[in-house]
PDB file of C-alpha atoms in Angstrom:
ATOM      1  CA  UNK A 415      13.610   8.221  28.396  1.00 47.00           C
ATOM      2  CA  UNK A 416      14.535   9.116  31.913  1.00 51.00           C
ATOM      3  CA  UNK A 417      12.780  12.268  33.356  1.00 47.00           C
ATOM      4  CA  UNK A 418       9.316  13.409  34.798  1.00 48.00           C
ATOM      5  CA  UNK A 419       6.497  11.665  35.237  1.00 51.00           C
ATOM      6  CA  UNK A 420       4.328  11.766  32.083  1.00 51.00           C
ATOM      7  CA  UNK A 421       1.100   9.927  31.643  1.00 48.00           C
ATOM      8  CA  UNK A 422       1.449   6.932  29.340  1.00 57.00           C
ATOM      9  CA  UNK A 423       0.924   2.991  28.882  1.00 57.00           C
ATOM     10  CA  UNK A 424       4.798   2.519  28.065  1.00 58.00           C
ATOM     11  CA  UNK A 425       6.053   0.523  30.904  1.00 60.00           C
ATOM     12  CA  UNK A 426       8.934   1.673  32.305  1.00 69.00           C
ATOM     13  CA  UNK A 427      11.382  -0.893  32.118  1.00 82.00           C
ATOM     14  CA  UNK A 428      14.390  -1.768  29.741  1.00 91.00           C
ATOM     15  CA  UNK A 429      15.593   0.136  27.139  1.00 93.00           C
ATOM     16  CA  UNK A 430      13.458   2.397  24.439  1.00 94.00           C
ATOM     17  CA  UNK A 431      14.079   4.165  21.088  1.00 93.00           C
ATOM     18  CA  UNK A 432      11.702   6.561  19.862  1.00 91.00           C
ATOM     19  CA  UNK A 433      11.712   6.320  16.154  1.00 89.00           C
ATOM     20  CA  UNK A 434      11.358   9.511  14.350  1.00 87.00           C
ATOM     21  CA  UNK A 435      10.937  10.179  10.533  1.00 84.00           C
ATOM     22  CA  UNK A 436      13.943  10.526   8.464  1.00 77.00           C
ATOM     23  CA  UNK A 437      13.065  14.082   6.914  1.00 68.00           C
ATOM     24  CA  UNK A 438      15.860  16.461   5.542  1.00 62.00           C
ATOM     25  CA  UNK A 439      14.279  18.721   7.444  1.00 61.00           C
ATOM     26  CA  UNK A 440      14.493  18.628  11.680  1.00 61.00           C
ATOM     27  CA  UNK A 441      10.772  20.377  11.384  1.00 69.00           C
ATOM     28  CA  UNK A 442       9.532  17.951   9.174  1.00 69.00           C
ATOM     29  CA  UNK A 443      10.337  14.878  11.635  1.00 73.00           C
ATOM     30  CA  UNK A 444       7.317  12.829  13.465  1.00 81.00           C
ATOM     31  CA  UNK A 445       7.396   9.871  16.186  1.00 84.00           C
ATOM     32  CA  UNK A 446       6.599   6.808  14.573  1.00 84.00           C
ATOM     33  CA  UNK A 447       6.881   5.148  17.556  1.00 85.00           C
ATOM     34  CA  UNK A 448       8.921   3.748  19.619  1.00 87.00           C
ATOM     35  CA  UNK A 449      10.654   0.529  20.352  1.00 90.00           C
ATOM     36  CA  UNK A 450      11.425  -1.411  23.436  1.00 92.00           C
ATOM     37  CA  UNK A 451      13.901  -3.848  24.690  1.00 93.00           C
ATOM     38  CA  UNK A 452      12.856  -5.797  27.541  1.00 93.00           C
ATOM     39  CA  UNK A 453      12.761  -9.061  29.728  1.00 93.00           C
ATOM     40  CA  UNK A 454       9.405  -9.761  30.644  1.00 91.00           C
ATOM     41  CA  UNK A 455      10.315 -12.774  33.010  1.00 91.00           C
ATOM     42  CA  UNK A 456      12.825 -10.002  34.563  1.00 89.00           C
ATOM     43  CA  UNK A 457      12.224  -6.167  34.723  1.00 86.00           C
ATOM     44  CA  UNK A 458      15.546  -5.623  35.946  1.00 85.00           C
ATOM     45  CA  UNK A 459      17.398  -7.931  33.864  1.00 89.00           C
ATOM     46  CA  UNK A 460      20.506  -5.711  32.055  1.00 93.00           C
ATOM     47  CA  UNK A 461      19.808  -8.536  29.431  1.00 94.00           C
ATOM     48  CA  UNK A 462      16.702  -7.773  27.291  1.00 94.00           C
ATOM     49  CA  UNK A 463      14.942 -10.851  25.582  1.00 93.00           C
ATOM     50  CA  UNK A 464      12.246  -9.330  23.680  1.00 92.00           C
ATOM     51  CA  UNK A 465      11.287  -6.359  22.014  1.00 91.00           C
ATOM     52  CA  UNK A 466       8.209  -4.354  21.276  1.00 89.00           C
ATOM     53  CA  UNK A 467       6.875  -2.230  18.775  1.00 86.00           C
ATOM     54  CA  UNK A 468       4.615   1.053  19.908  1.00 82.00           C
ATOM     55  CA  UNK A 469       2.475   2.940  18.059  1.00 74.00           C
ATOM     56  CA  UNK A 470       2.220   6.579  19.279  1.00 73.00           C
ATOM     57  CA  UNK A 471      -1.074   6.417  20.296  1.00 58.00           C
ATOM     58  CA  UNK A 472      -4.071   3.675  19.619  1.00 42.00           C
ATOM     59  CA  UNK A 473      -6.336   6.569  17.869  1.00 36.00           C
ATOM     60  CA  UNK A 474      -3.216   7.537  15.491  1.00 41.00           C
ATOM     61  CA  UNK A 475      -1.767   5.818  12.195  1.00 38.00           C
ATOM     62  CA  UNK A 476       1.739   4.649  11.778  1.00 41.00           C
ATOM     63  CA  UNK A 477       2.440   4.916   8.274  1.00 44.00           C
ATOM     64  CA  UNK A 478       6.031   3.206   8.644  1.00 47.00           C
ATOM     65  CA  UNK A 479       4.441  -0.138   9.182  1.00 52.00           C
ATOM     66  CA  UNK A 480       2.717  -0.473   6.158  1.00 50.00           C
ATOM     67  CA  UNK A 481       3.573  -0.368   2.384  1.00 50.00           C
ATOM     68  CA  UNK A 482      -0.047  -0.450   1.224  1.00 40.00           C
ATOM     69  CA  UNK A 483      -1.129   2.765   3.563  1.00 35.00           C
ATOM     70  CA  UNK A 484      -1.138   3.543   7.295  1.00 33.00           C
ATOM     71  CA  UNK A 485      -1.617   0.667   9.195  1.00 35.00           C
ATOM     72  CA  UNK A 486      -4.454   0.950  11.540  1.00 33.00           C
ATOM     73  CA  UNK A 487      -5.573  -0.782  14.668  1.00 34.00           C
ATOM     74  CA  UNK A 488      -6.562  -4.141  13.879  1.00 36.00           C
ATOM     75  CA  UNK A 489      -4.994  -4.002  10.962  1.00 35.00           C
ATOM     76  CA  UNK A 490      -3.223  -6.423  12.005  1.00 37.00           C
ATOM     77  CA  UNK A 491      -5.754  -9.086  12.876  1.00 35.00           C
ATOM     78  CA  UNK A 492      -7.063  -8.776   9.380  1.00 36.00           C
ATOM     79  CA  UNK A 493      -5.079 -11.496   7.226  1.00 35.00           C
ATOM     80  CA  UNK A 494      -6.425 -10.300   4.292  1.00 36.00           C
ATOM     81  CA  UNK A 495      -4.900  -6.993   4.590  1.00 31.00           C
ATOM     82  CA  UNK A 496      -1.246  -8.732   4.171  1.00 34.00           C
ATOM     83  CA  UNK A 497      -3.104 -11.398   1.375  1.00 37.00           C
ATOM     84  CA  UNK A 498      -2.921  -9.069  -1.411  1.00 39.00           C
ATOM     85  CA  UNK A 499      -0.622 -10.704  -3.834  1.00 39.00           C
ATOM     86  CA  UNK A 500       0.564  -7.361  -5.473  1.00 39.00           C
ATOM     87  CA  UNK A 501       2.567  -6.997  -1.908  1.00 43.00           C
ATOM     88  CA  UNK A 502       5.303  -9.642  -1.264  1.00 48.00           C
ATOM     89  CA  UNK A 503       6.388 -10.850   2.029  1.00 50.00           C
ATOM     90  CA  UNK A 504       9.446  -8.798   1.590  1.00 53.00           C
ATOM     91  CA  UNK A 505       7.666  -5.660   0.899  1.00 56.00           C
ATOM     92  CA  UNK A 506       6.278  -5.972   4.545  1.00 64.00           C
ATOM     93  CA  UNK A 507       9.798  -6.751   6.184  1.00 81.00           C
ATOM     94  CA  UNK A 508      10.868  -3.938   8.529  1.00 88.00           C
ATOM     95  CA  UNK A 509      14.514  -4.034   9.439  1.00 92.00           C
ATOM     96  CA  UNK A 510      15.795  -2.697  12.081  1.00 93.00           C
ATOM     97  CA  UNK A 511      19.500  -2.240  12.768  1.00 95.00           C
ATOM     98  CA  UNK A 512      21.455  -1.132  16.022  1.00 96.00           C
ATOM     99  CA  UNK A 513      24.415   0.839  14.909  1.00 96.00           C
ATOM    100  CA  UNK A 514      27.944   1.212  16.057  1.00 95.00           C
ATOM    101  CA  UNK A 515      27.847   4.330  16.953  1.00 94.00           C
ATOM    102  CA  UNK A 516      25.128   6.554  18.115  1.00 94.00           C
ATOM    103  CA  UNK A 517      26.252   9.798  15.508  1.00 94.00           C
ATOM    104  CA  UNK A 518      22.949  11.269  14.155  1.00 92.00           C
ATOM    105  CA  UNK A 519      25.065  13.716  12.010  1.00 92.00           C
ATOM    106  CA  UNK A 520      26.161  10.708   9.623  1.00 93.00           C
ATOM    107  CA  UNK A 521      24.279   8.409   7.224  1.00 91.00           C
ATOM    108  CA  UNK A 522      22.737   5.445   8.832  1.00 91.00           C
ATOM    109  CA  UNK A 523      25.507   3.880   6.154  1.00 90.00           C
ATOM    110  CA  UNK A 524      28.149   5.296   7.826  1.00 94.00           C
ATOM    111  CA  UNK A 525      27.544   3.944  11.571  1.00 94.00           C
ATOM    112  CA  UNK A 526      28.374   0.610  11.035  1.00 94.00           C
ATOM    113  CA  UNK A 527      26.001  -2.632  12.579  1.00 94.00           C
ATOM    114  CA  UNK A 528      26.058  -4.131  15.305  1.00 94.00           C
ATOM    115  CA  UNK A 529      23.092  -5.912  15.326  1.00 94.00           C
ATOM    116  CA  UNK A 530      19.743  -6.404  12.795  1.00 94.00           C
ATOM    117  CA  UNK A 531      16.633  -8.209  12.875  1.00 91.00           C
ATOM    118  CA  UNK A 532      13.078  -8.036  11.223  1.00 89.00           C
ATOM    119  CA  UNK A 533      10.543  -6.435  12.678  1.00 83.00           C
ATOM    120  CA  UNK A 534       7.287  -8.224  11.010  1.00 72.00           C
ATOM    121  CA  UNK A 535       3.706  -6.804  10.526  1.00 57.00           C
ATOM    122  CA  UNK A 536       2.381  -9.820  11.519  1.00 61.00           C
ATOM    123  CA  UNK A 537       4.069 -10.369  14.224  1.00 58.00           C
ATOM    124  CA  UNK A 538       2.782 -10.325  17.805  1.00 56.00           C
ATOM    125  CA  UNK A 539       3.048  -7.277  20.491  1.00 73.00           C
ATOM    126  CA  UNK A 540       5.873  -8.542  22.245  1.00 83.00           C
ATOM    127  CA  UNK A 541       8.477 -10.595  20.186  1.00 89.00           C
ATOM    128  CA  UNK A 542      11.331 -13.094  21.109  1.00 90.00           C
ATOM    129  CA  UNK A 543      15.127 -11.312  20.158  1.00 92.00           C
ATOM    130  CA  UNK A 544      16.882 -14.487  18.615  1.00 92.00           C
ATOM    131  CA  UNK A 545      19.540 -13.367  21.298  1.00 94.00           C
ATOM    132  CA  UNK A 546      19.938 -11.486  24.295  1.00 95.00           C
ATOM    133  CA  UNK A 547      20.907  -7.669  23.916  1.00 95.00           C
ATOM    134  CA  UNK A 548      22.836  -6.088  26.834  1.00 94.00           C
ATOM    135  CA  UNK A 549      21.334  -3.201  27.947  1.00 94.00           C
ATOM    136  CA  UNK A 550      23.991  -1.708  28.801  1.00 93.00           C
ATOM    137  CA  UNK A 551      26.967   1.610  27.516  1.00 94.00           C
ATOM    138  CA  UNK A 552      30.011   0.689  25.622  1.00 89.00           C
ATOM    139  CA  UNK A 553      31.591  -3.021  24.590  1.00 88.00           C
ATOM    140  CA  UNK A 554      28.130  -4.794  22.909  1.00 91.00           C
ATOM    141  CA  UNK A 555      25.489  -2.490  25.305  1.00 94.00           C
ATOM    142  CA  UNK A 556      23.065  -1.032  23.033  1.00 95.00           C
ATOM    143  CA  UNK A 557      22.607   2.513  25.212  1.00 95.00           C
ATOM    144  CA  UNK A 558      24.025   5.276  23.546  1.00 96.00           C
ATOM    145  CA  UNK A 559      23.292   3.704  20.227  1.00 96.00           C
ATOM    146  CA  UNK A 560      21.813   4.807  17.191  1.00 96.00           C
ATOM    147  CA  UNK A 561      18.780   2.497  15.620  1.00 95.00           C
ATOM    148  CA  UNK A 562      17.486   2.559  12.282  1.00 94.00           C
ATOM    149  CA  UNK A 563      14.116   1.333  10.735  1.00 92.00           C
ATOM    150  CA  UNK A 564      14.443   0.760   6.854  1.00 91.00           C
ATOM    151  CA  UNK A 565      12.068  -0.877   4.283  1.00 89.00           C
ATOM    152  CA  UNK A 566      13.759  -2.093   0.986  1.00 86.00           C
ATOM    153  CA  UNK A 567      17.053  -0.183   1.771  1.00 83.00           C
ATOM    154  CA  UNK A 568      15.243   3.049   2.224  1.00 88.00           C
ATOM    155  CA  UNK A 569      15.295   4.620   5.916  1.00 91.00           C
ATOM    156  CA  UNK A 570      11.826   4.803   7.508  1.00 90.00           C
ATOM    157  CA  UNK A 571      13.059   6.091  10.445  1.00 90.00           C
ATOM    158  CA  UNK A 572      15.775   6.516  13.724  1.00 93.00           C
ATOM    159  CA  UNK A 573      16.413   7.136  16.793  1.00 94.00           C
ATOM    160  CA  UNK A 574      19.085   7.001  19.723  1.00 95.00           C
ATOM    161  CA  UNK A 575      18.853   4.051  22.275  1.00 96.00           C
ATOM    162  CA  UNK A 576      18.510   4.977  26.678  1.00 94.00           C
ATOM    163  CA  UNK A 577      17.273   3.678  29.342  1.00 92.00           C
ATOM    164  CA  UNK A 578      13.723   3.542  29.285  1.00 87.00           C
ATOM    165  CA  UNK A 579      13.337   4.548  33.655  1.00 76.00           C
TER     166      UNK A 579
END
């Protein structure tokens, strides 16, 4: 989140969660990617509109995304790749949920919700938030928070929510 200069395409604006892999083991964990809460119309709204889904790199898979296999680049553009009638719509649903509380040391179960919505395969790069999130700590502010990825109940991933300066 905050900190030096590194070279990347992420803007800097809003709030961000990496998403890691939810591995028993700490040495086991990869970024998935990361996910960020923005206002396009605004960069320095504290109200974020829309969010977006980043892969960690263009040249690299992210498995999370995709219940057939890794999802690839242009993937995505390929409507046959989501056709296959083995693979319901549900199968491809992503939810993710913004917990109470931002304790990594407890079950995803155990944090409580705040706030969930899908995060869809198909969907575009940058996608409306049905409403507003505060970007904000404390009261209904999602900094500080913990955010989960899960497919069919099973946790894909996680990640702690900052300020994405």
């Amino acid at each position: 989140m905050c900190g030096p200069e590194t070279p990347s395409s992420t803007p800097r604006i809003g709030a961000r969660v990496d998403f890691f892999s939810s591995s028993p083991s700490s040495r086991d964990r990869h970024l998935l990617g990361n996910l960020l809460f923005l206002n396009p119309s605004n960069h320095n709204s504290q109200q974020a509109t829309h969010f977006s889904f980043i892969s960690p790199s263009t040249t690299t898979t992210t498995p999370v995304l995709s219940k057939r296999g890794p999802l690839r680049e242009g993937d995505a553009s390929d409507s046959s790749y989501f056709s296959d009638s083995s693979y319901s719509e549900l199968d491809d649903r992503v939810i993710v949920s913004i917990h109470q509380t931002g304790d990594m040391t407890k079950s995803v179960h155990e944090c409580g919700l705040l706030k969930q919505f899908t995060l869809d395969e198909k969907s575009c790069r940058m996608c409306a938030l049905k409403e507003n999130l505060s970007i904000s700590v404390g009261q209904d502010g999602i900094i500080g928070r913990r955010v989960s990825m899960m497919r069919g109940g099973v946790v894909l991933g996680d990640g702690i929510v900052g300020y994405n300066c």
